[in-house]
Coordinates of C-alpha atoms in Angstrom, one line a residue:
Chain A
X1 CA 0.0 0.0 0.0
X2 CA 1.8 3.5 -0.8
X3 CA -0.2 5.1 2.3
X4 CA 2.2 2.9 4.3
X5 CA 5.0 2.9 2.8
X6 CA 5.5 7.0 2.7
X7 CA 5.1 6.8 6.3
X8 CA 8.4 7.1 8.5
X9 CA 11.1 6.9 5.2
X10 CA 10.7 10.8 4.2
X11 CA 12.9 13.9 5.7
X12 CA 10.5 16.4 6.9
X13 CA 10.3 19.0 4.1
X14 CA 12.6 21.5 6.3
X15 CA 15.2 18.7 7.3
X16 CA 15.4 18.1 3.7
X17 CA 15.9 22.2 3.2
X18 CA 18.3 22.7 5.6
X19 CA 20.5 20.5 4.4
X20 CA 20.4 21.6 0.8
X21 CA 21.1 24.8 1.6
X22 CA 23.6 23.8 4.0
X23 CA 25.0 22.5 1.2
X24 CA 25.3 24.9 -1.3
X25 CA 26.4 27.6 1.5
X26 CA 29.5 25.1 2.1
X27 CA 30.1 24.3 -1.8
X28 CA 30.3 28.2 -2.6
X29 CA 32.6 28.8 0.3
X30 CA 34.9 26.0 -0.6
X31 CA 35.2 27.6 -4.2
X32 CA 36.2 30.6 -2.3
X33 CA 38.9 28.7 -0.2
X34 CA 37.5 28.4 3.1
X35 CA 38.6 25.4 4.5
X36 CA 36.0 23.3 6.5
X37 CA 36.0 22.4 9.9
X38 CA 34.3 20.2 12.4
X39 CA 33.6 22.0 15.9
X40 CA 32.6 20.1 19.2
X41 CA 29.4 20.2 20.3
X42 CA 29.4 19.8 23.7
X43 CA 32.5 21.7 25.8
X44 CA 33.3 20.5 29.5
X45 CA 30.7 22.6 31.7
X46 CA 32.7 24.7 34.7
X47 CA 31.8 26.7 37.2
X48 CA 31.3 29.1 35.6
X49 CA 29.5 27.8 32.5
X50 CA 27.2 25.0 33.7
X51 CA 25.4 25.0 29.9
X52 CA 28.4 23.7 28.0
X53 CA 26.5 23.3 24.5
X54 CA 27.4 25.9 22.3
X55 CA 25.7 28.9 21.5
X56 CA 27.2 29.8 18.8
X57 CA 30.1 28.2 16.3
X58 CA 32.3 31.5 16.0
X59 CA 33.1 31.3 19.7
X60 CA 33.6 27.7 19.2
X61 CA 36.5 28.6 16.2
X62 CA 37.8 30.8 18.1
X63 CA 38.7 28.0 20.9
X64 CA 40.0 25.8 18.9
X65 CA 42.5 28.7 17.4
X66 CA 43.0 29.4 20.8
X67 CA 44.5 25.9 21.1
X68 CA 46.6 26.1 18.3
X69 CA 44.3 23.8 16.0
X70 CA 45.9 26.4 13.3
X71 CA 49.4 27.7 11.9
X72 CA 48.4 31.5 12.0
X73 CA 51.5 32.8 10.3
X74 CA 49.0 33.8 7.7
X75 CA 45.2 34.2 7.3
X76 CA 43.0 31.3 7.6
X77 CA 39.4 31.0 6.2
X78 CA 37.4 28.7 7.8
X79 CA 33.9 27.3 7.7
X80 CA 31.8 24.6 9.5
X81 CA 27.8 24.0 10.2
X82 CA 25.6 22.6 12.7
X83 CA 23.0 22.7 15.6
X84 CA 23.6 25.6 17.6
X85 CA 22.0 25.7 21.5
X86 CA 20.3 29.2 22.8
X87 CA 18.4 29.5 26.2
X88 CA 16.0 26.9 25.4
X89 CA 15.6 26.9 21.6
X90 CA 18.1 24.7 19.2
X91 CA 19.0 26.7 15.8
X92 CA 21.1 25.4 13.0
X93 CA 24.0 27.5 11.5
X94 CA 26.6 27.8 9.2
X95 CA 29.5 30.2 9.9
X96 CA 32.4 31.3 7.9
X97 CA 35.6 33.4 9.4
X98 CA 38.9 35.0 8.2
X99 CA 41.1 34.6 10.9
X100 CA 44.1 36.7 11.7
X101 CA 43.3 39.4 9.1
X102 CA 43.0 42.9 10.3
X103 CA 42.7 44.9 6.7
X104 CA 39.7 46.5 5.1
X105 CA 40.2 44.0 2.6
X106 CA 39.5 41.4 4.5
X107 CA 36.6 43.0 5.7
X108 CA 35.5 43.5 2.1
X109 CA 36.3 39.9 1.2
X110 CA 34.1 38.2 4.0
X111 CA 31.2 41.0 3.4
X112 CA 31.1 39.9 -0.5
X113 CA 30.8 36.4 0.8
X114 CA 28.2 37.2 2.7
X115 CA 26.2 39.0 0.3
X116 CA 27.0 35.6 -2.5
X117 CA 25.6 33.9 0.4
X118 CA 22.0 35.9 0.4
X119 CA 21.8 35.5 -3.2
X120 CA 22.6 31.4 -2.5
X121 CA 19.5 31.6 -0.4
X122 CA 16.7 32.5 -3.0
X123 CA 14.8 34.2 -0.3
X124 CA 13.5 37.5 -2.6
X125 CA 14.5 40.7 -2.1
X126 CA 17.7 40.7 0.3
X127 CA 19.6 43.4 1.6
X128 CA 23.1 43.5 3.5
X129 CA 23.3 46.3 5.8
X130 CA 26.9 46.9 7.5
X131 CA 26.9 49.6 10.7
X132 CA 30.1 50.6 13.1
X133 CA 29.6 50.7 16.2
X134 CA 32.7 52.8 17.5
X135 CA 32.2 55.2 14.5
X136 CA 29.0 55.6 15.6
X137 CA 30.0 56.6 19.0
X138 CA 32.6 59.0 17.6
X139 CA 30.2 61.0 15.4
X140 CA 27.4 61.1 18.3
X141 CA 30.4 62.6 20.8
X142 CA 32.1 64.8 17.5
X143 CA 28.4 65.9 17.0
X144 CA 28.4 67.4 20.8
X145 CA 26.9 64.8 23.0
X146 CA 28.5 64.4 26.6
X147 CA 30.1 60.6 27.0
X148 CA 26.6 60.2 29.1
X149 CA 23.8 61.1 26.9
X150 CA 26.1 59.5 24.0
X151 CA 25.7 56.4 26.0
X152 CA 21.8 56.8 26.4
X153 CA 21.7 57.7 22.7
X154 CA 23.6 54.4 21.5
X155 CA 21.2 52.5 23.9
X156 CA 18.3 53.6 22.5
X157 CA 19.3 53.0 19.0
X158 CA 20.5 49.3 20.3
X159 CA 16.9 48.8 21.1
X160 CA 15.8 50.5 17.7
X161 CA 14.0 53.1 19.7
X162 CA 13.8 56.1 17.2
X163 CA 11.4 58.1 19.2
X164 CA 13.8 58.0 22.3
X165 CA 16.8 58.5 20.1
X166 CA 15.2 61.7 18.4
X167 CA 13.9 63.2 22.3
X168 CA 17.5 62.4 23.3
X169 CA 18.7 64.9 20.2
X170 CA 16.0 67.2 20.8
X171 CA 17.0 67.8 24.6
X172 CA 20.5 68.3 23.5
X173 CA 22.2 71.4 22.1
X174 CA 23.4 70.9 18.9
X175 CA 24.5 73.1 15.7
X176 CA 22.6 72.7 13.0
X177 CA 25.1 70.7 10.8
X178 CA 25.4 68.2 13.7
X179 CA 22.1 67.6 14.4
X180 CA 21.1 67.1 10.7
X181 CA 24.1 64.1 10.8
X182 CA 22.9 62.8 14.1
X183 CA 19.3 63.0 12.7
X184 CA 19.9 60.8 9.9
X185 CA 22.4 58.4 11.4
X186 CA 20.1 55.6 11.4
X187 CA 18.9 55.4 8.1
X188 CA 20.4 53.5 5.4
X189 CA 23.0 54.2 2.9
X190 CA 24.3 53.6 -0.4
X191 CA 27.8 53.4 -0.7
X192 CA 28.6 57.0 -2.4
X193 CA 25.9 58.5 -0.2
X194 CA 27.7 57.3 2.6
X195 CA 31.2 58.2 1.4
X196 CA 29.9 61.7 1.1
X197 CA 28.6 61.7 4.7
X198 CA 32.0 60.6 5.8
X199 CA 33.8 63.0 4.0
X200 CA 32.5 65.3 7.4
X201 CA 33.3 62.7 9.6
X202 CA 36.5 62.3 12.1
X203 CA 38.0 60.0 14.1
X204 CA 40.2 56.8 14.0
X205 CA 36.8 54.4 13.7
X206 CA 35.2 56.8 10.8
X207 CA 38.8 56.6 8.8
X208 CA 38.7 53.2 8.8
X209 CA 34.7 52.9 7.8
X210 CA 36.0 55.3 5.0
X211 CA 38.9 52.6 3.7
X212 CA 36.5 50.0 3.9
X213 CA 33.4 52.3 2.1
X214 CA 36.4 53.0 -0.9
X215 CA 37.2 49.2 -1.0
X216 CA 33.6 48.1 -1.5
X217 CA 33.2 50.6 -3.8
X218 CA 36.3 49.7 -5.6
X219 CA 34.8 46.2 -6.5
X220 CA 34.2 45.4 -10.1
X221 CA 30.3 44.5 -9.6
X222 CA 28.0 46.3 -6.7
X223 CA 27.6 44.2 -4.0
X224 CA 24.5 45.2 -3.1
X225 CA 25.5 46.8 0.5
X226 CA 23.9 49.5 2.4
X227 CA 25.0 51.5 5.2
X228 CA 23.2 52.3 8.8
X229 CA 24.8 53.7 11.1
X230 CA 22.2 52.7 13.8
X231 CA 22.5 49.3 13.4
X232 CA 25.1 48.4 16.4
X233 CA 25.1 44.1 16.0
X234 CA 24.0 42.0 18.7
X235 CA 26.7 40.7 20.5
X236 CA 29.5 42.4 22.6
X237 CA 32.6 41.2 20.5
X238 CA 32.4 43.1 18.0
X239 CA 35.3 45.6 17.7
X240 CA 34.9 46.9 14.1
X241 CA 32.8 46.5 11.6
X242 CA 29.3 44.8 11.9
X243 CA 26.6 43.6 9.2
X244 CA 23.4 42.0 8.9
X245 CA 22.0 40.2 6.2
X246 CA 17.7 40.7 5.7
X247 CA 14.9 39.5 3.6
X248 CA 11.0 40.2 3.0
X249 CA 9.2 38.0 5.6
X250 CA 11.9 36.7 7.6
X251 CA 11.1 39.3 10.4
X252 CA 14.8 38.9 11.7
X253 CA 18.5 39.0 10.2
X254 CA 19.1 35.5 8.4
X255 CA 22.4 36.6 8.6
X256 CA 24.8 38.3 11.0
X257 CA 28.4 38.9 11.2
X258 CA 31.5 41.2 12.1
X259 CA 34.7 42.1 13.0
X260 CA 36.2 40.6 16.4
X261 CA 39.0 39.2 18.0
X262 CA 39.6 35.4 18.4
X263 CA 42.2 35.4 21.0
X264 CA 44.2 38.2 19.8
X265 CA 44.0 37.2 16.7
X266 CA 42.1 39.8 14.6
X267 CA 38.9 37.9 12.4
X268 CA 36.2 38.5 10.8
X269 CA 33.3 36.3 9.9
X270 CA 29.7 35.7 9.5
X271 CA 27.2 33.1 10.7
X272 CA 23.5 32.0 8.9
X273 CA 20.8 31.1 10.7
X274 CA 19.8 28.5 8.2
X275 CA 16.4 27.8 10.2
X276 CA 15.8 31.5 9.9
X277 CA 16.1 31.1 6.1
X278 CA 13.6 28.5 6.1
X279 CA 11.4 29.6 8.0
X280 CA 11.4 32.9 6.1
X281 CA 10.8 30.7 2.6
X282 CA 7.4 28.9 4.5
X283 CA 6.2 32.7 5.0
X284 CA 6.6 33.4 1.7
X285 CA 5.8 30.8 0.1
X286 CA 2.2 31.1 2.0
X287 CA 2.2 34.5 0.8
X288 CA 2.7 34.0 -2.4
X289 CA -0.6 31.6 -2.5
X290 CA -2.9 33.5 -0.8
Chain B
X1 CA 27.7 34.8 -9.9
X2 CA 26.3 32.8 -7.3
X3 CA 23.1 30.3 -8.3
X4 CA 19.6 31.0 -6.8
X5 CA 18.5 27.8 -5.4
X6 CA 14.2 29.1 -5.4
X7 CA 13.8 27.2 -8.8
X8 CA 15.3 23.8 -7.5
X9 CA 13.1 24.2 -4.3
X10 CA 9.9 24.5 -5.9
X11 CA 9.4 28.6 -5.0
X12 CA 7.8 31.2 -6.7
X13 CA 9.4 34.4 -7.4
X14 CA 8.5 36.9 -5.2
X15 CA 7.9 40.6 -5.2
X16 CA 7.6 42.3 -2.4
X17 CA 6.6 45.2 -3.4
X18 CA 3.6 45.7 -0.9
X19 CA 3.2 47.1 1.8
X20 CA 1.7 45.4 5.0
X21 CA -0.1 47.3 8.2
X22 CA -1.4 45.5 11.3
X23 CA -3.4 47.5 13.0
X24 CA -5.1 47.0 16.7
X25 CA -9.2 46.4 16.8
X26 CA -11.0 48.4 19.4
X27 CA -10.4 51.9 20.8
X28 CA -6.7 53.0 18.9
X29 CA -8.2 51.5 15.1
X30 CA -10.2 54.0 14.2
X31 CA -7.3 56.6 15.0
X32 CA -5.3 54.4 13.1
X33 CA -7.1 54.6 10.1
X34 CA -7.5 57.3 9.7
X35 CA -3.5 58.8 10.1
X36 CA -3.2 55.8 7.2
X37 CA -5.8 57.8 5.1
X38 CA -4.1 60.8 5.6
X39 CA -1.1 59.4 5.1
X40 CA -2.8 57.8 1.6
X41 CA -3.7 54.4 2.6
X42 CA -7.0 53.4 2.6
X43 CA -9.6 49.8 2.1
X44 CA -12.9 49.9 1.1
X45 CA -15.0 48.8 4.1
X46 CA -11.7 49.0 6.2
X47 CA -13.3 48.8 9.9
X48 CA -16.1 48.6 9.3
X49 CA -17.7 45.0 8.8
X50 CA -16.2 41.7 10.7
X51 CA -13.5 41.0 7.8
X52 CA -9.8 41.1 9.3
X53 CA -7.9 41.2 6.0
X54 CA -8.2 44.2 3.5
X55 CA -6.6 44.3 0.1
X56 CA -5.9 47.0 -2.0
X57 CA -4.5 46.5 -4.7
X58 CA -4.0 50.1 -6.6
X59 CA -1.8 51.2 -3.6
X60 CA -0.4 48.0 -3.5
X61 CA -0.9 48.1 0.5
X62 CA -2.8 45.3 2.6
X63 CA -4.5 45.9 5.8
X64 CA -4.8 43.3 8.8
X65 CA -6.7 44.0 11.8
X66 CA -5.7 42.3 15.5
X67 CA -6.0 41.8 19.3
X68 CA -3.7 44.5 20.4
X69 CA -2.2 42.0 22.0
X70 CA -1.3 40.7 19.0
X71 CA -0.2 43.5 17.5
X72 CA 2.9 42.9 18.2
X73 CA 3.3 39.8 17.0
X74 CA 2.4 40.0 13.4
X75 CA 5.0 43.1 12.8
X76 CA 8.2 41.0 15.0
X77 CA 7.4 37.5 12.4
X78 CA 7.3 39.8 9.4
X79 CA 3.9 39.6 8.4
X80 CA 3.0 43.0 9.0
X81 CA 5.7 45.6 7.8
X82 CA 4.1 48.3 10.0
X83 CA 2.0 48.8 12.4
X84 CA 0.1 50.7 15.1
X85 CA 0.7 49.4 19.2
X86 CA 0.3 51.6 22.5
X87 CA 3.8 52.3 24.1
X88 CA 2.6 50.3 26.8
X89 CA 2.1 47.2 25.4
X90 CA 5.9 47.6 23.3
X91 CA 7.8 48.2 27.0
X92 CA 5.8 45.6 28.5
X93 CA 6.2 42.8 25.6
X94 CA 9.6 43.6 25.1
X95 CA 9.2 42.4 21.7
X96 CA 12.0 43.5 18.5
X97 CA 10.8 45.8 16.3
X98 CA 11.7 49.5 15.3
X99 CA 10.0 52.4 16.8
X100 CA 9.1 54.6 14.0
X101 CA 7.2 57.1 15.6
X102 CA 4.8 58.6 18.5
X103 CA 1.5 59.2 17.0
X104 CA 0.4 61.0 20.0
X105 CA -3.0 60.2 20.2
X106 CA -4.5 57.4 22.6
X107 CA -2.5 59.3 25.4
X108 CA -2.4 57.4 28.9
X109 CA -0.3 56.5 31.9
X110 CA 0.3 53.2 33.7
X111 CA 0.1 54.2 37.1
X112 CA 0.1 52.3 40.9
X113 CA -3.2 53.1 42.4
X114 CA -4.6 52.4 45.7
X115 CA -7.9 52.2 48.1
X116 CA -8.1 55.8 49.0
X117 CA -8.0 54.7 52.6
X118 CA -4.9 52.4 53.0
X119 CA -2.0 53.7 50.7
X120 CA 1.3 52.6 52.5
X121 CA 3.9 51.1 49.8
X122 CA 5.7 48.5 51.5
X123 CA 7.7 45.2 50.8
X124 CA 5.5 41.9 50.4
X125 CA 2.0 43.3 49.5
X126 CA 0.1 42.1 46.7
X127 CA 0.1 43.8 43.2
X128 CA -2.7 43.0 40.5
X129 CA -1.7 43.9 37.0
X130 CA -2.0 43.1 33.7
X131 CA 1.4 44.5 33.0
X132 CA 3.6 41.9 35.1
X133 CA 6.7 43.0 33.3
X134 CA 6.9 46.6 33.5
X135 CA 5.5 45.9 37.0
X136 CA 8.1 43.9 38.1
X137 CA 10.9 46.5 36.7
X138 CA 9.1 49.2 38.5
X139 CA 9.2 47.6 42.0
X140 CA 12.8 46.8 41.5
X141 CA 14.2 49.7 41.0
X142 CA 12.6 51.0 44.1
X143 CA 13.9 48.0 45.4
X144 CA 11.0 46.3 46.9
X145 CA 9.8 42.4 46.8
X146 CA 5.5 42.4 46.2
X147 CA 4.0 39.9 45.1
X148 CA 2.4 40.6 41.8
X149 CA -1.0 38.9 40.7
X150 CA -1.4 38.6 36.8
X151 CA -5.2 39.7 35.8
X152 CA -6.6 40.0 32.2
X153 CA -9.0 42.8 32.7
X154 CA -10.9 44.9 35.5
X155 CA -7.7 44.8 37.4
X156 CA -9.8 48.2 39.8
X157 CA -11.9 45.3 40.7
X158 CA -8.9 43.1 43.0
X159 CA -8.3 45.5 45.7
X160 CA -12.3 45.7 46.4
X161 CA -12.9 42.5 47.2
X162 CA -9.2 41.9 48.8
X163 CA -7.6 39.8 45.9
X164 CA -4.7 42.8 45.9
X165 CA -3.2 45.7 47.9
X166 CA -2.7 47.8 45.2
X167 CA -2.7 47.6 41.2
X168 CA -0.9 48.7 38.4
X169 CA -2.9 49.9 35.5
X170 CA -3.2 51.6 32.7
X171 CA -5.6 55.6 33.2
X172 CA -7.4 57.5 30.5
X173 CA -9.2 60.2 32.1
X174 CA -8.9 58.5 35.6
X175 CA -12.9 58.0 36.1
X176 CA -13.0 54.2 36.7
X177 CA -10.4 54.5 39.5
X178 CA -12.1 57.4 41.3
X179 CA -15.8 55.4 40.6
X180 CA -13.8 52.6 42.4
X181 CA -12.4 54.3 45.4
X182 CA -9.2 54.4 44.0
X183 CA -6.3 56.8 44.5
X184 CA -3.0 57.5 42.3
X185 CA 0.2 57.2 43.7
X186 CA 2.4 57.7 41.3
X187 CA 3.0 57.3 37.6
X188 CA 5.3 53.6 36.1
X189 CA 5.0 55.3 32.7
X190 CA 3.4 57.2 30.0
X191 CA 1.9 55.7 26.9
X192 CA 0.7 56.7 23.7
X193 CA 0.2 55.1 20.3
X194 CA 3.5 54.0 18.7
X195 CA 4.3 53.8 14.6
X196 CA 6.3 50.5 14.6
X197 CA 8.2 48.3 12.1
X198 CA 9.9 45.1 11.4
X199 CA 13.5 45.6 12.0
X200 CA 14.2 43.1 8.1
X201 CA 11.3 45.5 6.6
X202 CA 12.7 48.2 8.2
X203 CA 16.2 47.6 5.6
X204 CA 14.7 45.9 3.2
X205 CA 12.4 48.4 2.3
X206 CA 13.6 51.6 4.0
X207 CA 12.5 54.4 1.6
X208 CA 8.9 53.0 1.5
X209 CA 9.0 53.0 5.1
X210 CA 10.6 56.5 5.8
X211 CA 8.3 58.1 3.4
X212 CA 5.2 56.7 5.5
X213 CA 6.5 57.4 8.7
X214 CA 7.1 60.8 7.8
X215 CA 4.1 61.3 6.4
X216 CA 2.4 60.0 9.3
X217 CA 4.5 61.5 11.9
X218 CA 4.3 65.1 10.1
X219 CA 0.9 65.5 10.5
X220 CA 1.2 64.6 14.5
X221 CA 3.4 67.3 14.8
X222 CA 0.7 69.8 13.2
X223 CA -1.4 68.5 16.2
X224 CA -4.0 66.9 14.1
X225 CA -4.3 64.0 15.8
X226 CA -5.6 64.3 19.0
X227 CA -8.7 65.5 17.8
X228 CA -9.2 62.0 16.4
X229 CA -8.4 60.2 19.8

């Protein structure tokens, strides 16, 4: 009887998903070198960690650079997949890193990646957006804010509160010139537009946002980037750069990523959250029938 | 260039060219409406008969109407690229999504009221709310352990019959509390409606969504819209 049979033998449709995506994501990244890895799913819990699996696989790179898995006379790209463990839910991930790479080329070679890797996904219209957090602090204390209400203001646009951002502005004297910057700081880019806005911009942080605005813009084919300024990345690491990738429907970042260091060793990488993807395809997918 | 795998999955192409509201049933829709008319959006029969879903398709813009409670919910999964939420219900969900603008109308506070008669805050009485979270933050930063009793509606009602001490609530004009004995002691925080958006809509889509938050947030400041609330 075929009723029986189909029971039991077939992936669920979004096992069978994940893996072909996690699939393609690794093929396209091996073409571009990176070098695959396995990472451990279950560290030894401590005292001070009594939830050893991991949370995410960067951190879990990281450790095992730490431990000299790697010769790091020279860059290494690396890239690996699998369950990752938050709170309570279970995600699935794939994650790709330049390690021990500090230059804005290397920052412009992982963020093409990344944006290869949104147009791998087939998930419509999707849009890189790359932020710097310690530029943004320098423009909002270079725009007149005392190291306190710069603070509340970076808070606030952490959260994505744009009302409380704005009252923060409006309570704060500014000259005209800076408030119009510090006005439009959270909304998003293009490349030349932003280039333009850094042209009035100074500080270590906004230099190097410059270098690696020129080296995106130097690519042969657009990448397809845009700037925000507001957008400040989700974890703590971060010391330089930080980008998310977002599509129609997904109703978070499918993908997220950064500069950091692994261990004194400066990196840069990106992680998918393949069930993200997925999940984002079932939306539109229902969308698209009704 | 890289190769789209939506054909060998089986998906349609798709255009997102649309734009999606949510907005709340009950007191704030009607408000709500009618900034998105003003601001150029509008449904035939929008409101006004039992439907939920509202198309149209010249503006290319698609209305859904929700619990408030649900609000929320529909703009944080990406269903609903905007939408229309009281600032109470965003601090007390704690739910992701941008904060476009303050619409200024549906104007209210949470507050901690009392029986006129025994008003004495102190450590270990009994709080009804519907608002456990902002609750909860409030009595910590005074720094005081209650014990907080979660109620889905007449939360005035609790300290009459001895349920609760005191409640947390949201006030309008403050007539059901004094109708109830009640007394304000002191505001957790004001509220009005909020103009929120999906953060992925929020970059996917950003012109679209600047121009209608402008649009609706200029005619707030022009102090049209309280006469609507």
């Amino acid at each position: 009887m075929s009723t029986a049979m189909s029971v039991g033998f077939r992936l669920p449709r979004e096992t069978s998903e994940i893996r072909l995506l996690e699939s393609a994501l690794h093929h396209h990244c091996q073409k571009r070198g990176y070098e695959e890895v396995m990472v451990p799913c279950q560290g030894a819990a401590t005292k001070d960690n009594n939830r050893p699996l991991r949370g995410d696989l960067t951190q879990m790179m990281g450790l095992m650079v730490s431990r000299g898995y790697f010769t790091l006379g020279d860059e290494v790209r690396l890239r690996c997949s699998g369950p990752i463990f938050r709170g309570d839910s279970e995600g699935y991930q794939f994650s790709a890193e330049l390690v021990n790479a500090s230059s804005p080329q290397s920052d412009t070679e992982v963020l093409t990646l990344a944006g290869e890797v949104m147009g791998i996904m087939g998930i419509g219209r999707a849009t890189l957006i790359v932020g710097y957090p310690a530029a943004l602090r320098e423009m909002l204390l270079a725009g007149g804010l005392t190291p306190e209400i710069a603070s509340q203001a970076e808070n606030h646009l952490r959260r994505q509160d744009l009302v409380s951002y704005g009252e923060v502005l409006r309570g704060t004297e500014l000259s005209v010139a800076h408030r119009r910057a510090l006005s439009s700081i959270h909304r998003s880019m293009g490349l030349e537009e932003c280039r333009k806005f850094l042209e009035e911009q100074h500080g270590l942080h906004c230099e190097r946002m410059r270098r690696l605005i020129f080296e995106l813009a130097s690519l042969p084919e657009d990448p397809g980037i845009s700037v925000n300024f507001g957008l400040t990345g989700s974890f703590d690491y971060y010391t330089g750069c930080v980008f998310q990738g977002h599509c129609g429907m997904a109703g978070r970042p499918v993908l997220t990523g950064g500069r950091y260091m692994i261990h004194e060793q400066p990196s840069v990488g990106f992680a998918v959250e393949i069930d993200a993807v997925v999940e984002a395809r079932e939306v539109t997918r229902s969308a698209s029938r009704s | 260039m890289p190769v789209d795998l939506s054909a060998s999955l089986g998906y349609p192409a798709w255009q997102d060219d649309w734009i999606r509201f949510v907005l709340p049933t009950g007191r704030m829709m009607k408000t709500g409406l009618e900034h998105l008319r003003r601001a150029g959006y509008s449904w035939e029969e929008g409101g006004s008969s039992r439907r939920l879903l509202f198309h149209n398709d010249v503006q290319g813009a698609m209305l859904l109407l929700a619990k408030p409670s649900d609000v929320l919910t529909y703009v944080s999964r990406g269903v609903a690229d905007l939408g229309i939420i009281g600032k109470d219900m965003l601090l007390e969900s704690q739910t992701e999504v941008v904060e476009l603008a303050d619409l200024e109308f549906a104007q209210c506070r949470l507050v901690l009221a009392a029986p006129a008669g025994s008003t004495d805050v102190r450590a270990g009485m009994r709080v009804a709310t519907k608002y456990p979270n902002l609750a909860q933050g409030y009595f910590s930063r005074l720094n005081l352990p209650v014990e907080l009793i979660l109620l889905q509606g007449s939360v005035e009602l609790a300290p009459l019959v001895g349920l609760a001490d005191m409640i947390i609530d949201l006030v309008d004009s403050g007539q059901t509390l004094k109708e109830n004995d009640l007394v304000v002691l002191d505001t957790v925080v004001k509220s009005s409606a909020r103009l929120v958006a999906n953060s992925s809509s929020y970059h996917v889509k950003p012109k679209l969504l600047s121009t209608v938050a402008e649009r609706v947030e200029s005619m707030t400041i022009r102090g049209e819209s309280n006469a609507h609330s």
